[in-house]
C-alpha cells in the first residue's frame, strides 16, 4: 500500500493493499499477531522512534504500543503539533453567515458542556467513562450561522495532514463536542491540545485532534482514514470497523 504522505515515504510497504470495504490497519495488525511479530515490531518501532510510521500506516498499528490510561496515542504526523495558548484559533468558514476565528477565551465564553462517555477505536481498544468537556459543536455552528443548503462539515487539524468529516445533521447532535478538557484537565498535547473533536457515537478516528478549522459545505469530503477504506458514517458497531472482527 502506498500512502501518499511524505512522512511515510520511506516506510516499508504494508503487506497487503486495502481491500474494498476492509480496514487496512486491522488486517495488518491481525497479520502481525498471527505471526507472533508484535513484540519484535514494537521494540523496533520504539527504539527507532518511528511511531509516525506506525501510526501513519493505519489506525490499528499503533495499538500495539501501550499507553497510560488505556488510550493509544495515534498521529499520522510527527512530532505532535504544538501551538501557544494565546495563538490558538479555531476558524469556522464556508457556508456560514459570519466566518469565525475563535480564541481559547472565545471558546471558554460559550456555554460549556460536559459528557462522560466511552472512547472506542475501530481496532477494538476502548476507554470507558472518559469525562470530556468543552463546547457542543452545534453551539459553535450557531455562533457562525449555517447557511441554507449546507449539509456537511469538514474538519482540519493544524497538524497539516489529518482531516475528518460529518454530515451537518450528525454534527448538530448534542453528542459532538469541541473538547477543551479531558479527565478534568486541559487536553494534553498528545491527545490533541488545546482543542479536539469528540464524536460520541462514532469510532475514534472521527475525533480529530489538534482541531484548527471547521468548514461548512454542501457535500461531505471524506476524511483521512475514509479515503483509505474506513466508513464515512463511523457509528460504533454499525460501520466497517467491526465487520470482520469478532473481538470488537
Ligand atoms: N489529527 C489527528 N487526529 C486523530 C488521529 C490522527 O492520527 N491525527 N487519529 C484518530 C484515531 S484513529 C483515534 S482512535 C483517536 C485516538 O485518540 P488519542 O490519540 O487521543 O488516543 O484519534 C483520532 N484523531
Ligand atoms: Mo482509531
PDB file of N, CA and C in Angstrom, residues 47-100:
ATOM      1  N   UNK A  47      12.413   1.766  19.581  1.00  0.00           N
ATOM      2  CA  UNK A  47      13.818   2.148  19.575  1.00  0.00           C
ATOM      3  C   UNK A  47      14.137   3.049  18.375  1.00  0.00           C
ATOM      4  N   UNK A  48      13.462   2.810  17.292  1.00  0.00           N
ATOM      5  CA  UNK A  48      13.718   3.645  16.122  1.00  0.00           C
ATOM      6  C   UNK A  48      12.973   4.963  16.181  1.00  0.00           C
ATOM      7  N   UNK A  49      12.044   5.047  17.107  1.00  0.00           N
ATOM      8  CA  UNK A  49      11.266   6.277  17.203  1.00  0.00           C
ATOM      9  C   UNK A  49      10.443   6.537  15.959  1.00  0.00           C
ATOM     10  N   UNK A  50       9.965   5.488  15.333  1.00  0.00           N
ATOM     11  CA  UNK A  50       9.211   5.684  14.098  1.00  0.00           C
ATOM     12  C   UNK A  50       7.716   5.528  14.331  1.00  0.00           C
ATOM     13  N   UNK A  51       7.253   6.067  15.440  1.00  0.00           N
ATOM     14  CA  UNK A  51       5.821   5.949  15.704  1.00  0.00           C
ATOM     15  C   UNK A  51       5.014   6.646  14.617  1.00  0.00           C
ATOM     16  N   UNK A  52       5.638   7.576  13.931  1.00  0.00           N
ATOM     17  CA  UNK A  52       4.952   8.210  12.803  1.00  0.00           C
ATOM     18  C   UNK A  52       4.547   7.159  11.789  1.00  0.00           C
ATOM     19  N   UNK A  53       5.498   6.316  11.495  1.00  0.00           N
ATOM     20  CA  UNK A  53       5.244   5.284  10.507  1.00  0.00           C
ATOM     21  C   UNK A  53       4.170   4.333  11.021  1.00  0.00           C
ATOM     22  N   UNK A  54       4.323   3.957  12.274  1.00  0.00           N
ATOM     23  CA  UNK A  54       3.341   3.054  12.868  1.00  0.00           C
ATOM     24  C   UNK A  54       1.953   3.648  12.751  1.00  0.00           C
ATOM     25  N   UNK A  55       1.838   4.871  13.206  1.00  0.00           N
ATOM     26  CA  UNK A  55       0.508   5.466  13.253  1.00  0.00           C
ATOM     27  C   UNK A  55       0.017   5.839  11.871  1.00  0.00           C
ATOM     28  N   UNK A  56       0.930   6.080  10.984  1.00  0.00           N
ATOM     29  CA  UNK A  56       0.500   6.515   9.666  1.00  0.00           C
ATOM     30  C   UNK A  56       0.005   5.365   8.811  1.00  0.00           C
ATOM     31  N   UNK A  57       0.494   4.195   9.115  1.00  0.00           N
ATOM     32  CA  UNK A  57       0.158   3.066   8.272  1.00  0.00           C
ATOM     33  C   UNK A  57      -1.310   2.711   8.411  1.00  0.00           C
ATOM     34  N   UNK A  58      -1.836   2.856   9.607  1.00  0.00           N
ATOM     35  CA  UNK A  58      -3.246   2.549   9.846  1.00  0.00           C
ATOM     36  C   UNK A  58      -3.610   2.949  11.257  1.00  0.00           C
ATOM     37  N   UNK A  59      -4.886   3.180  11.521  1.00  0.00           N
ATOM     38  CA  UNK A  59      -5.246   3.493  12.900  1.00  0.00           C
ATOM     39  C   UNK A  59      -4.991   2.309  13.816  1.00  0.00           C
ATOM     40  N   UNK A  60      -4.805   1.146  13.278  1.00  0.00           N
ATOM     41  CA  UNK A  60      -4.630  -0.033  14.108  1.00  0.00           C
ATOM     42  C   UNK A  60      -3.208  -0.225  14.595  1.00  0.00           C
ATOM     43  N   UNK A  61      -2.237   0.101  13.786  1.00  0.00           N
ATOM     44  CA  UNK A  61      -0.882  -0.338  14.088  1.00  0.00           C
ATOM     45  C   UNK A  61      -0.330   0.182  15.394  1.00  0.00           C
ATOM     46  N   UNK A  62      -0.633   1.415  15.731  1.00  0.00           N
ATOM     47  CA  UNK A  62      -0.074   1.972  16.955  1.00  0.00           C
ATOM     48  C   UNK A  62      -0.674   1.310  18.184  1.00  0.00           C
ATOM     49  N   UNK A  63      -1.700   0.512  18.009  1.00  0.00           N
ATOM     50  CA  UNK A  63      -2.355  -0.079  19.163  1.00  0.00           C
ATOM     51  C   UNK A  63      -1.475  -1.108  19.851  1.00  0.00           C
ATOM     52  N   UNK A  64      -0.395  -1.500  19.240  1.00  0.00           N
ATOM     53  CA  UNK A  64       0.492  -2.435  19.922  1.00  0.00           C
ATOM     54  C   UNK A  64       1.406  -1.716  20.897  1.00  0.00           C
ATOM     55  N   UNK A  65       1.410  -0.417  20.865  1.00  0.00           N
ATOM     56  CA  UNK A  65       2.225   0.337  21.805  1.00  0.00           C
ATOM     57  C   UNK A  65       1.363   0.730  22.996  1.00  0.00           C
ATOM     58  N   UNK A  66       1.717   0.252  24.179  1.00  0.00           N
ATOM     59  CA  UNK A  66       0.874   0.553  25.325  1.00  0.00           C
ATOM     60  C   UNK A  66       0.936   2.020  25.712  1.00  0.00           C
ATOM     61  N   UNK A  67      -0.127   2.537  26.249  1.00  0.00           N
ATOM     62  CA  UNK A  67      -0.149   3.926  26.696  1.00  0.00           C
ATOM     63  C   UNK A  67      -0.940   4.004  27.991  1.00  0.00           C
ATOM     64  N   UNK A  68      -0.561   4.929  28.826  1.00  0.00           N
ATOM     65  CA  UNK A  68      -1.228   5.086  30.110  1.00  0.00           C
ATOM     66  C   UNK A  68      -2.688   5.435  29.913  1.00  0.00           C
ATOM     67  N   UNK A  69      -3.525   4.960  30.833  1.00  0.00           N
ATOM     68  CA  UNK A  69      -4.920   5.346  30.822  1.00  0.00           C
ATOM     69  C   UNK A  69      -5.748   4.615  29.786  1.00  0.00           C
ATOM     70  N   UNK A  70      -5.146   3.639  29.123  1.00  0.00           N
ATOM     71  CA  UNK A  70      -5.903   2.860  28.164  1.00  0.00           C
ATOM     72  C   UNK A  70      -5.955   3.464  26.790  1.00  0.00           C
ATOM     73  N   UNK A  71      -5.615   4.723  26.658  1.00  0.00           N
ATOM     74  CA  UNK A  71      -5.604   5.341  25.334  1.00  0.00           C
ATOM     75  C   UNK A  71      -4.332   4.962  24.600  1.00  0.00           C
ATOM     76  N   UNK A  72      -4.455   4.684  23.329  1.00  0.00           N
ATOM     77  CA  UNK A  72      -3.293   4.590  22.463  1.00  0.00           C
ATOM     78  C   UNK A  72      -3.181   5.932  21.787  1.00  0.00           C
ATOM     79  N   UNK A  73      -1.992   6.422  21.700  1.00  0.00           N
ATOM     80  CA  UNK A  73      -1.820   7.729  21.071  1.00  0.00           C
ATOM     81  C   UNK A  73      -1.591   7.533  19.583  1.00  0.00           C
ATOM     82  N   UNK A  74      -2.471   8.084  18.802  1.00  0.00           N
ATOM     83  CA  UNK A  74      -2.349   7.977  17.356  1.00  0.00           C
ATOM     84  C   UNK A  74      -2.071   9.336  16.747  1.00  0.00           C
ATOM     85  N   UNK A  75      -1.175   9.331  15.783  1.00  0.00           N
ATOM     86  CA  UNK A  75      -0.971  10.531  14.985  1.00  0.00           C
ATOM     87  C   UNK A  75      -0.387  10.128  13.648  1.00  0.00           C
ATOM     88  N   UNK A  76      -0.898  10.692  12.594  1.00  0.00           N
ATOM     89  CA  UNK A  76      -0.329  10.416  11.282  1.00  0.00           C
ATOM     90  C   UNK A  76       0.838  11.352  10.985  1.00  0.00           C
ATOM     91  N   UNK A  77       1.134  12.238  11.923  1.00  0.00           N
ATOM     92  CA  UNK A  77       2.265  13.138  11.750  1.00  0.00           C
ATOM     93  C   UNK A  77       3.162  13.060  12.975  1.00  0.00           C
ATOM     94  N   UNK A  78       4.363  13.550  12.853  1.00  0.00           N
ATOM     95  CA  UNK A  78       5.286  13.579  13.969  1.00  0.00           C
ATOM     96  C   UNK A  78       6.258  14.738  13.763  1.00  0.00           C
ATOM     97  N   UNK A  79       6.632  15.441  14.811  1.00  0.00           N
ATOM     98  CA  UNK A  79       6.167  15.326  16.192  1.00  0.00           C
ATOM     99  C   UNK A  79       4.765  15.902  16.345  1.00  0.00           C
ATOM    100  N   UNK A  80       4.204  15.753  17.542  1.00  0.00           N
ATOM    101  CA  UNK A  80       2.880  16.325  17.765  1.00  0.00           C
ATOM    102  C   UNK A  80       2.939  17.836  17.581  1.00  0.00           C
ATOM    103  N   UNK A  81       1.972  18.385  16.870  1.00  0.00           N
ATOM    104  CA  UNK A  81       1.987  19.837  16.677  1.00  0.00           C
ATOM    105  C   UNK A  81       1.663  20.568  17.978  1.00  0.00           C
ATOM    106  N   UNK A  82       2.289  21.691  18.175  1.00  0.00           N
ATOM    107  CA  UNK A  82       2.008  22.475  19.376  1.00  0.00           C
ATOM    108  C   UNK A  82       1.775  23.927  18.999  1.00  0.00           C
ATOM    109  N   UNK A  83       0.861  24.553  19.721  1.00  0.00           N
ATOM    110  CA  UNK A  83       0.597  25.960  19.491  1.00  0.00           C
ATOM    111  C   UNK A  83       0.475  26.632  20.870  1.00  0.00           C
ATOM    112  N   UNK A  84       1.006  27.835  20.986  1.00  0.00           N
ATOM    113  CA  UNK A  84       0.872  28.562  22.247  1.00  0.00           C
ATOM    114  C   UNK A  84      -0.599  28.897  22.464  1.00  0.00           C
ATOM    115  N   UNK A  85      -1.046  28.781  23.725  1.00  0.00           N
ATOM    116  CA  UNK A  85      -2.467  29.006  24.017  1.00  0.00           C
ATOM    117  C   UNK A  85      -2.942  30.345  23.458  1.00  0.00           C
ATOM    118  N   UNK A  86      -2.094  31.365  23.578  1.00  0.00           N
ATOM    119  CA  UNK A  86      -2.510  32.705  23.143  1.00  0.00           C
ATOM    120  C   UNK A  86      -2.661  32.794  21.630  1.00  0.00           C
ATOM    121  N   UNK A  87      -1.976  31.916  20.924  1.00  0.00           N
ATOM    122  CA  UNK A  87      -2.008  31.978  19.453  1.00  0.00           C
ATOM    123  C   UNK A  87      -3.075  31.090  18.831  1.00  0.00           C
ATOM    124  N   UNK A  88      -3.680  30.239  19.662  1.00  0.00           N
ATOM    125  CA  UNK A  88      -4.631  29.275  19.103  1.00  0.00           C
ATOM    126  C   UNK A  88      -5.867  29.971  18.524  1.00  0.00           C
ATOM    127  N   UNK A  89      -6.280  29.529  17.359  1.00  0.00           N
ATOM    128  CA  UNK A  89      -7.556  29.983  16.783  1.00  0.00           C
ATOM    129  C   UNK A  89      -8.272  28.800  16.152  1.00  0.00           C
ATOM    130  N   UNK A  90      -9.564  28.733  16.355  1.00  0.00           N
ATOM    131  CA  UNK A  90     -10.420  27.789  15.648  1.00  0.00           C
ATOM    132  C   UNK A  90     -11.210  28.583  14.623  1.00  0.00           C
ATOM    133  N   UNK A  91     -10.985  28.278  13.350  1.00  0.00           N
ATOM    134  CA  UNK A  91     -11.701  29.028  12.317  1.00  0.00           C
ATOM    135  C   UNK A  91     -12.940  28.257  11.880  1.00  0.00           C
ATOM    136  N   UNK A  92     -13.984  28.998  11.622  1.00  0.00           N
ATOM    137  CA  UNK A  92     -15.222  28.428  11.088  1.00  0.00           C
ATOM    138  C   UNK A  92     -15.514  29.184   9.798  1.00  0.00           C
ATOM    139  N   UNK A  93     -15.470  28.460   8.676  1.00  0.00           N
ATOM    140  CA  UNK A  93     -15.546  29.112   7.372  1.00  0.00           C
ATOM    141  C   UNK A  93     -16.525  28.376   6.459  1.00  0.00           C
ATOM    142  N   UNK A  94     -16.661  28.871   5.257  1.00  0.00           N
ATOM    143  CA  UNK A  94     -17.515  28.212   4.269  1.00  0.00           C
ATOM    144  C   UNK A  94     -18.915  28.786   4.281  1.00  0.00           C
ATOM    145  N   UNK A  95     -19.907  27.912   4.274  1.00  0.00           N
ATOM    146  CA  UNK A  95     -21.290  28.346   4.134  1.00  0.00           C
ATOM    147  C   UNK A  95     -21.876  28.811   5.469  1.00  0.00           C
ATOM    148  N   UNK A  96     -21.345  29.931   5.926  1.00  0.00           N
ATOM    149  CA  UNK A  96     -21.789  30.490   7.202  1.00  0.00           C
ATOM    150  C   UNK A  96     -22.149  31.961   7.019  1.00  0.00           C
ATOM    151  N   UNK A  97     -22.978  32.466   7.912  1.00  0.00           N
ATOM    152  CA  UNK A  97     -23.331  33.882   7.860  1.00  0.00           C
ATOM    153  C   UNK A  97     -22.152  34.754   8.274  1.00  0.00           C
ATOM    154  N   UNK A  98     -21.403  34.268   9.271  1.00  0.00           N
ATOM    155  CA  UNK A  98     -20.248  35.003   9.784  1.00  0.00           C
ATOM    156  C   UNK A  98     -19.078  34.037   9.929  1.00  0.00           C
ATOM    157  N   UNK A  99     -17.988  34.292   9.259  1.00  0.00           N
ATOM    158  CA  UNK A  99     -16.808  33.459   9.478  1.00  0.00           C
ATOM    159  C   UNK A  99     -16.256  33.789  10.866  1.00  0.00           C
ATOM    160  N   UNK A 100     -15.783  32.763  11.554  1.00  0.00           N
ATOM    161  CA  UNK A 100     -15.294  32.969  12.914  1.00  0.00           C
ATOM    162  C   UNK A 100     -13.816  32.611  13.013  1.00  0.00           C
TER     163      UNK A 100
END
